[in-house]
Amino acid sequence: MSIRHWIRRLMNTDTAVTAARDPHWLQQAVDWVPPDAVTADAFRAAVEPWMQRVPELRSHDDLILAAKWLRSIACQAADRGDLAFAQIGFAQCRALLMAMDWQSDPDIQMELAACENLNGIKLYDADQWSEAELHYRRAIRLREGLAPQLDAGNARDSNALYLGGAYCNLGHTLRDLSRYPEARQAYGAAIDLLDQMIPGCDCGCRSMY
């Protein structure tokens, strides 16, 4: 599928909701549009009509899929240098998930945590460290709240890995903010979590600790 076809298909609002329900097509769209393929303005023009159709989705699975897509849109917008539009995408993803019964649904909480962590990463990459810290801390709170709800096994292990990663991200941010004791504490939490899952893991935190 060419870039031009992808843009045309997203701009066709008659097919936008159908496309939102097709995970295979959505993944193709994400894979086929590298950051330098279109300008930020063209990307925004293609995506905005789809974003306006998201409220028409109703089922639990459709809404989670739409939230994943909004998150992908936000990341791609940030990669294209349009951080303002990226923040709109992250905010819509967050609002969509929180409009559901998120406090009793671990799947939605995981999506919220992923949204917050990725938002933090994109803000950190743009040197907006204070804002990044806010989103990393939100991701950590969500992941820590998830842990008691998950049965032992892959889901709990995956959550611990992502929690360790969020602590590591927070450590980098606090280091760049010159808040070294807090950074060391965050790195220590990351090492403790990641060492349980990947003995000897060195994601960069250990050298900073």
PDB file of C-alpha atoms in Angstrom:
ATOM      1  CA  MET A   1       0.000   0.000   0.000  1.00  0.00           C
ATOM      2  CA  SER A   2       1.531   3.297  -1.077  1.00  0.00           C
ATOM      3  CA  ILE A   3       1.786   6.364   1.138  1.00  0.00           C
ATOM      4  CA  ARG A   4      -0.588   8.185  -1.188  1.00  0.00           C
ATOM      5  CA  HIS A   5      -3.161   5.392  -0.923  1.00  0.00           C
ATOM      6  CA  TRP A   6      -2.844   5.368   2.868  1.00  0.00           C
ATOM      7  CA  ILE A   7      -3.417   9.130   3.056  1.00  0.00           C
ATOM      8  CA  ARG A   8      -6.393   8.920   0.681  1.00  0.00           C
ATOM      9  CA  ARG A   9      -7.953   6.084   2.633  1.00  0.00           C
ATOM     10  CA  LEU A  10      -7.621   7.843   5.979  1.00  0.00           C
ATOM     11  CA  MET A  11      -9.063  11.051   4.523  1.00  0.00           C
ATOM     12  CA  ASN A  12     -12.130   9.131   3.319  1.00  0.00           C
ATOM     13  CA  THR A  13     -14.303   9.539   6.398  1.00  0.00           C
ATOM     14  CA  ASP A  14     -16.840   7.046   5.014  1.00  0.00           C
ATOM     15  CA  THR A  15     -14.346   4.230   5.593  1.00  0.00           C
ATOM     16  CA  ALA A  16     -12.642   5.607   8.688  1.00  0.00           C
ATOM     17  CA  VAL A  17     -14.707   3.685  11.241  1.00  0.00           C
ATOM     18  CA  THR A  18     -14.416   0.462   9.246  1.00  0.00           C
ATOM     19  CA  ALA A  19     -10.665   0.949   9.095  1.00  0.00           C
ATOM     20  CA  ALA A  20     -10.584   1.541  12.845  1.00  0.00           C
ATOM     21  CA  ARG A  21     -12.030  -1.948  13.365  1.00  0.00           C
ATOM     22  CA  ASP A  22      -9.403  -3.646  11.209  1.00  0.00           C
ATOM     23  CA  PRO A  23      -6.256  -4.293  13.273  1.00  0.00           C
ATOM     24  CA  HIS A  24      -4.398  -5.774  10.288  1.00  0.00           C
ATOM     25  CA  TRP A  25      -5.008  -2.669   8.199  1.00  0.00           C
ATOM     26  CA  LEU A  26      -4.122  -0.379  11.071  1.00  0.00           C
ATOM     27  CA  GLN A  27      -0.837  -2.189  11.619  1.00  0.00           C
ATOM     28  CA  GLN A  28      -0.092  -1.940   7.909  1.00  0.00           C
ATOM     29  CA  ALA A  29      -0.779   1.782   8.075  1.00  0.00           C
ATOM     30  CA  VAL A  30       1.619   2.203  10.983  1.00  0.00           C
ATOM     31  CA  ASP A  31       4.318   0.101   9.306  1.00  0.00           C
ATOM     32  CA  TRP A  32       4.030   1.745   5.906  1.00  0.00           C
ATOM     33  CA  VAL A  33       4.363   5.364   6.968  1.00  0.00           C
ATOM     34  CA  PRO A  34       7.918   6.055   8.167  1.00  0.00           C
ATOM     35  CA  PRO A  35       8.590   9.387   9.921  1.00  0.00           C
ATOM     36  CA  ASP A  36      10.058  11.038   6.836  1.00  0.00           C
ATOM     37  CA  ALA A  37       7.374   9.868   4.402  1.00  0.00           C
ATOM     38  CA  VAL A  38       5.034  12.838   4.685  1.00  0.00           C
ATOM     39  CA  THR A  39       5.211  16.255   6.289  1.00  0.00           C
ATOM     40  CA  ALA A  40       3.682  16.936   9.687  1.00  0.00           C
ATOM     41  CA  ASP A  41       0.960  19.056   8.066  1.00  0.00           C
ATOM     42  CA  ALA A  42       0.033  16.316   5.586  1.00  0.00           C
ATOM     43  CA  PHE A  43      -0.047  13.720   8.333  1.00  0.00           C
ATOM     44  CA  ARG A  44      -2.272  15.923  10.481  1.00  0.00           C
ATOM     45  CA  ALA A  45      -4.627  16.604   7.560  1.00  0.00           C
ATOM     46  CA  ALA A  46      -4.940  12.879   6.916  1.00  0.00           C
ATOM     47  CA  VAL A  47      -5.550  11.873  10.506  1.00  0.00           C
ATOM     48  CA  GLU A  48      -7.866  14.594  11.835  1.00  0.00           C
ATOM     49  CA  PRO A  49     -10.996  13.314   9.986  1.00  0.00           C
ATOM     50  CA  TRP A  50     -10.433   9.860  11.434  1.00  0.00           C
ATOM     51  CA  MET A  51      -9.986  11.246  14.956  1.00  0.00           C
ATOM     52  CA  GLN A  52     -13.335  13.020  14.640  1.00  0.00           C
ATOM     53  CA  ARG A  53     -15.038   9.702  13.907  1.00  0.00           C
ATOM     54  CA  VAL A  54     -13.699   7.898  16.975  1.00  0.00           C
ATOM     55  CA  PRO A  55     -16.752   8.759  19.142  1.00  0.00           C
ATOM     56  CA  GLU A  56     -18.878   6.668  16.751  1.00  0.00           C
ATOM     57  CA  LEU A  57     -17.172   3.519  17.992  1.00  0.00           C
ATOM     58  CA  ARG A  58     -19.154   1.756  20.678  1.00  0.00           C
ATOM     59  CA  SER A  59     -17.908  -1.715  21.585  1.00  0.00           C
ATOM     60  CA  HIS A  60     -15.243  -2.334  24.228  1.00  0.00           C
ATOM     61  CA  ASP A  61     -12.839  -3.919  21.725  1.00  0.00           C
ATOM     62  CA  ASP A  62     -13.375  -1.172  19.129  1.00  0.00           C
ATOM     63  CA  LEU A  63     -12.683   1.522  21.700  1.00  0.00           C
ATOM     64  CA  ILE A  64      -9.471  -0.132  22.910  1.00  0.00           C
ATOM     65  CA  LEU A  65      -8.369  -0.554  19.301  1.00  0.00           C
ATOM     66  CA  ALA A  66      -9.140   3.108  18.620  1.00  0.00           C
ATOM     67  CA  ALA A  67      -7.102   4.094  21.696  1.00  0.00           C
ATOM     68  CA  LYS A  68      -4.138   2.065  20.414  1.00  0.00           C
ATOM     69  CA  TRP A  69      -4.443   3.802  17.056  1.00  0.00           C
ATOM     70  CA  LEU A  70      -4.641   7.255  18.648  1.00  0.00           C
ATOM     71  CA  ARG A  71      -1.495   6.401  20.592  1.00  0.00           C
ATOM     72  CA  SER A  72       0.253   5.364  17.368  1.00  0.00           C
ATOM     73  CA  ILE A  73      -0.899   8.576  15.688  1.00  0.00           C
ATOM     74  CA  ALA A  74       0.484  10.604  18.588  1.00  0.00           C
ATOM     75  CA  CYS A  75       3.862   8.871  18.418  1.00  0.00           C
ATOM     76  CA  GLN A  76       4.121   9.350  14.663  1.00  0.00           C
ATOM     77  CA  ALA A  77       3.116  13.007  14.930  1.00  0.00           C
ATOM     78  CA  ALA A  78       5.867  13.549  17.515  1.00  0.00           C
ATOM     79  CA  ASP A  79       8.376  11.787  15.248  1.00  0.00           C
ATOM     80  CA  ARG A  80       7.383  14.198  12.478  1.00  0.00           C
ATOM     81  CA  GLY A  81       8.135  17.167  14.724  1.00  0.00           C
ATOM     82  CA  ASP A  82       4.486  18.056  15.431  1.00  0.00           C
ATOM     83  CA  LEU A  83       4.557  17.748  19.215  1.00  0.00           C
ATOM     84  CA  ALA A  84       1.430  19.878  19.645  1.00  0.00           C
ATOM     85  CA  PHE A  85      -0.626  17.479  17.536  1.00  0.00           C
ATOM     86  CA  ALA A  86       0.997  14.543  19.313  1.00  0.00           C
ATOM     87  CA  GLN A  87      -0.289  15.902  22.610  1.00  0.00           C
ATOM     88  CA  ILE A  88      -3.799  16.066  21.133  1.00  0.00           C
ATOM     89  CA  GLY A  89      -3.505  12.406  20.145  1.00  0.00           C
ATOM     90  CA  PHE A  90      -2.244  11.337  23.568  1.00  0.00           C
ATOM     91  CA  ALA A  91      -4.968  13.381  25.293  1.00  0.00           C
ATOM     92  CA  GLN A  92      -7.690  11.822  23.125  1.00  0.00           C
ATOM     93  CA  CYS A  93      -6.303   8.351  23.778  1.00  0.00           C
ATOM     94  CA  ARG A  94      -6.322   9.027  27.519  1.00  0.00           C
ATOM     95  CA  ALA A  95      -9.835  10.517  27.480  1.00  0.00           C
ATOM     96  CA  LEU A  96     -11.223   7.626  25.444  1.00  0.00           C
ATOM     97  CA  LEU A  97      -9.830   5.030  27.861  1.00  0.00           C
ATOM     98  CA  MET A  98     -10.888   6.931  30.980  1.00  0.00           C
ATOM     99  CA  ALA A  99     -14.441   7.273  29.640  1.00  0.00           C
ATOM    100  CA  MET A 100     -14.684   3.490  29.954  1.00  0.00           C
ATOM    101  CA  ASP A 101     -14.828   1.489  33.199  1.00  0.00           C
ATOM    102  CA  TRP A 102     -11.055   1.691  33.471  1.00  0.00           C
ATOM    103  CA  GLN A 103     -10.701   1.297  37.238  1.00  0.00           C
ATOM    104  CA  SER A 104     -12.030  -2.270  37.144  1.00  0.00           C
ATOM    105  CA  ASP A 105     -10.500  -3.329  33.821  1.00  0.00           C
ATOM    106  CA  PRO A 106      -6.786  -4.290  33.843  1.00  0.00           C
ATOM    107  CA  ASP A 107      -6.636  -4.244  30.034  1.00  0.00           C
ATOM    108  CA  ILE A 108      -7.662  -0.595  29.966  1.00  0.00           C
ATOM    109  CA  GLN A 109      -5.263   0.262  32.781  1.00  0.00           C
ATOM    110  CA  MET A 110      -2.415  -1.303  30.783  1.00  0.00           C
ATOM    111  CA  GLU A 111      -3.358   0.821  27.776  1.00  0.00           C
ATOM    112  CA  LEU A 112      -3.471   3.942  29.943  1.00  0.00           C
ATOM    113  CA  ALA A 113      -0.046   3.151  31.385  1.00  0.00           C
ATOM    114  CA  ALA A 114       1.372   2.619  27.891  1.00  0.00           C
ATOM    115  CA  CYS A 115      -0.121   5.928  26.748  1.00  0.00           C
ATOM    116  CA  GLU A 116       1.401   7.819  29.679  1.00  0.00           C
ATOM    117  CA  ASN A 117       4.832   6.227  29.294  1.00  0.00           C
ATOM    118  CA  LEU A 118       4.990   6.888  25.548  1.00  0.00           C
ATOM    119  CA  ASN A 119       3.819  10.455  26.079  1.00  0.00           C
ATOM    120  CA  GLY A 120       6.664  10.853  28.551  1.00  0.00           C
ATOM    121  CA  ILE A 121       9.178   9.450  26.067  1.00  0.00           C
ATOM    122  CA  LYS A 122       8.131  11.848  23.308  1.00  0.00           C
ATOM    123  CA  LEU A 123       8.225  14.834  25.685  1.00  0.00           C
ATOM    124  CA  TYR A 124      11.634  13.745  26.994  1.00  0.00           C
ATOM    125  CA  ASP A 125      12.946  13.491  23.435  1.00  0.00           C
ATOM    126  CA  ALA A 126      11.768  17.082  22.913  1.00  0.00           C
ATOM    127  CA  ASP A 127      13.696  18.193  26.060  1.00  0.00           C
ATOM    128  CA  GLN A 128      10.444  18.874  27.933  1.00  0.00           C
ATOM    129  CA  TRP A 129      11.692  17.073  31.008  1.00  0.00           C
ATOM    130  CA  SER A 130       9.306  18.430  33.633  1.00  0.00           C
ATOM    131  CA  GLU A 131       6.293  17.454  31.533  1.00  0.00           C
ATOM    132  CA  ALA A 132       7.851  14.040  30.833  1.00  0.00           C
ATOM    133  CA  GLU A 133       8.255  13.441  34.570  1.00  0.00           C
ATOM    134  CA  LEU A 134       4.519  13.960  35.100  1.00  0.00           C
ATOM    135  CA  HIS A 135       3.609  11.290  32.557  1.00  0.00           C
ATOM    136  CA  TYR A 136       6.232   8.795  33.761  1.00  0.00           C
ATOM    137  CA  ARG A 137       4.894   9.104  37.297  1.00  0.00           C
ATOM    138  CA  ARG A 138       1.347   8.503  36.052  1.00  0.00           C
ATOM    139  CA  ALA A 139       2.523   5.384  34.214  1.00  0.00           C
ATOM    140  CA  ILE A 140       4.273   4.132  37.353  1.00  0.00           C
ATOM    141  CA  ARG A 141       1.173   4.658  39.515  1.00  0.00           C
ATOM    142  CA  LEU A 142      -0.961   2.746  37.024  1.00  0.00           C
ATOM    143  CA  ARG A 143       1.527  -0.125  36.733  1.00  0.00           C
ATOM    144  CA  GLU A 144       1.925  -0.369  40.505  1.00  0.00           C
ATOM    145  CA  GLY A 145      -1.845  -0.407  40.915  1.00  0.00           C
ATOM    146  CA  LEU A 146      -2.111  -3.159  38.328  1.00  0.00           C
ATOM    147  CA  ALA A 147       0.301  -5.571  40.015  1.00  0.00           C
ATOM    148  CA  PRO A 148      -2.094  -6.904  42.705  1.00  0.00           C
ATOM    149  CA  GLN A 149      -4.833  -7.458  40.095  1.00  0.00           C
ATOM    150  CA  LEU A 150      -2.755  -9.742  37.869  1.00  0.00           C
ATOM    151  CA  ASP A 151      -2.333 -13.466  38.323  1.00  0.00           C
ATOM    152  CA  ALA A 152       1.188 -14.853  38.437  1.00  0.00           C
ATOM    153  CA  GLY A 153       2.412 -15.515  34.925  1.00  0.00           C
ATOM    154  CA  ASN A 154       3.044 -13.631  31.717  1.00  0.00           C
ATOM    155  CA  ALA A 155       0.744 -10.682  32.458  1.00  0.00           C
ATOM    156  CA  ARG A 156       2.345  -9.976  35.826  1.00  0.00           C
ATOM    157  CA  ASP A 157       5.863 -10.451  34.433  1.00  0.00           C
ATOM    158  CA  SER A 158       5.124  -8.127  31.509  1.00  0.00           C
ATOM    159  CA  ASN A 159       3.731  -5.496  33.861  1.00  0.00           C
ATOM    160  CA  ALA A 160       6.866  -5.697  36.042  1.00  0.00           C
ATOM    161  CA  LEU A 161       9.089  -5.231  32.969  1.00  0.00           C
ATOM    162  CA  TYR A 162       7.156  -2.177  31.819  1.00  0.00           C
ATOM    163  CA  LEU A 163       7.160  -0.783  35.368  1.00  0.00           C
ATOM    164  CA  GLY A 164      10.932  -1.188  35.519  1.00  0.00           C
ATOM    165  CA  GLY A 165      11.229   0.579  32.181  1.00  0.00           C
ATOM    166  CA  ALA A 166       9.080   3.470  33.406  1.00  0.00           C
ATOM    167  CA  TYR A 167      11.272   3.845  36.505  1.00  0.00           C
ATOM    168  CA  CYS A 168      14.366   3.854  34.284  1.00  0.00           C
ATOM    169  CA  ASN A 169      12.804   6.556  32.080  1.00  0.00           C
ATOM    170  CA  LEU A 170      11.957   8.565  35.173  1.00  0.00           C
ATOM    171  CA  GLY A 171      15.542   8.216  36.392  1.00  0.00           C
ATOM    172  CA  HIS A 172      16.931   9.646  33.142  1.00  0.00           C
ATOM    173  CA  THR A 173      14.505  12.565  33.374  1.00  0.00           C
ATOM    174  CA  LEU A 174      15.312  13.382  36.992  1.00  0.00           C
ATOM    175  CA  ARG A 175      19.041  13.175  36.188  1.00  0.00           C
ATOM    176  CA  ASP A 176      18.608  15.734  33.406  1.00  0.00           C
ATOM    177  CA  LEU A 177      16.656  17.923  35.828  1.00  0.00           C
ATOM    178  CA  SER A 178      19.700  17.725  38.158  1.00  0.00           C
ATOM    179  CA  ARG A 179      17.623  16.011  40.851  1.00  0.00           C
ATOM    180  CA  TYR A 180      20.261  13.383  41.481  1.00  0.00           C
ATOM    181  CA  PRO A 181      19.067  11.754  44.747  1.00  0.00           C
ATOM    182  CA  GLU A 182      15.607  11.211  43.223  1.00  0.00           C
ATOM    183  CA  ALA A 183      17.181   9.915  40.012  1.00  0.00           C
ATOM    184  CA  ARG A 184      19.248   7.405  41.987  1.00  0.00           C
ATOM    185  CA  GLN A 185      16.106   6.223  43.782  1.00  0.00           C
ATOM    186  CA  ALA A 186      14.287   5.730  40.465  1.00  0.00           C
ATOM    187  CA  TYR A 187      17.261   3.864  38.970  1.00  0.00           C
ATOM    188  CA  GLY A 188      17.390   1.627  42.052  1.00  0.00           C
ATOM    189  CA  ALA A 189      13.709   0.753  41.662  1.00  0.00           C
ATOM    190  CA  ALA A 190      14.259  -0.043  37.987  1.00  0.00           C
ATOM    191  CA  ILE A 191      17.238  -2.297  38.718  1.00  0.00           C
ATOM    192  CA  ASP A 192      15.358  -4.177  41.447  1.00  0.00           C
ATOM    193  CA  LEU A 193      12.411  -4.859  39.143  1.00  0.00           C
ATOM    194  CA  LEU A 194      14.354  -5.685  35.999  1.00  0.00           C
ATOM    195  CA  ASP A 195      16.880  -7.912  37.766  1.00  0.00           C
ATOM    196  CA  GLN A 196      14.004 -10.119  38.914  1.00  0.00           C
ATOM    197  CA  MET A 197      12.904 -10.602  35.307  1.00  0.00           C
ATOM    198  CA  ILE A 198      16.219 -10.499  33.428  1.00  0.00           C
ATOM    199  CA  PRO A 199      19.124 -11.403  35.727  1.00  0.00           C
ATOM    200  CA  GLY A 200      22.063  -9.130  34.989  1.00  0.00           C
ATOM    201  CA  CYS A 201      19.888  -6.808  32.901  1.00  0.00           C
ATOM    202  CA  ASP A 202      21.714  -3.638  31.923  1.00  0.00           C
ATOM    203  CA  CYS A 203      19.278  -1.205  30.309  1.00  0.00           C
ATOM    204  CA  GLY A 204      21.539   1.715  31.203  1.00  0.00           C
ATOM    205  CA  CYS A 205      20.237   2.261  34.723  1.00  0.00           C
ATOM    206  CA  ARG A 206      23.054   0.363  36.424  1.00  0.00           C
ATOM    207  CA  SER A 207      25.759   2.629  34.996  1.00  0.00           C
ATOM    208  CA  MET A 208      23.801   5.652  36.286  1.00  0.00           C
ATOM    209  CA  TYR A 209      23.082   4.215  39.729  1.00  0.00           C
TER     210      TYR A 209
END
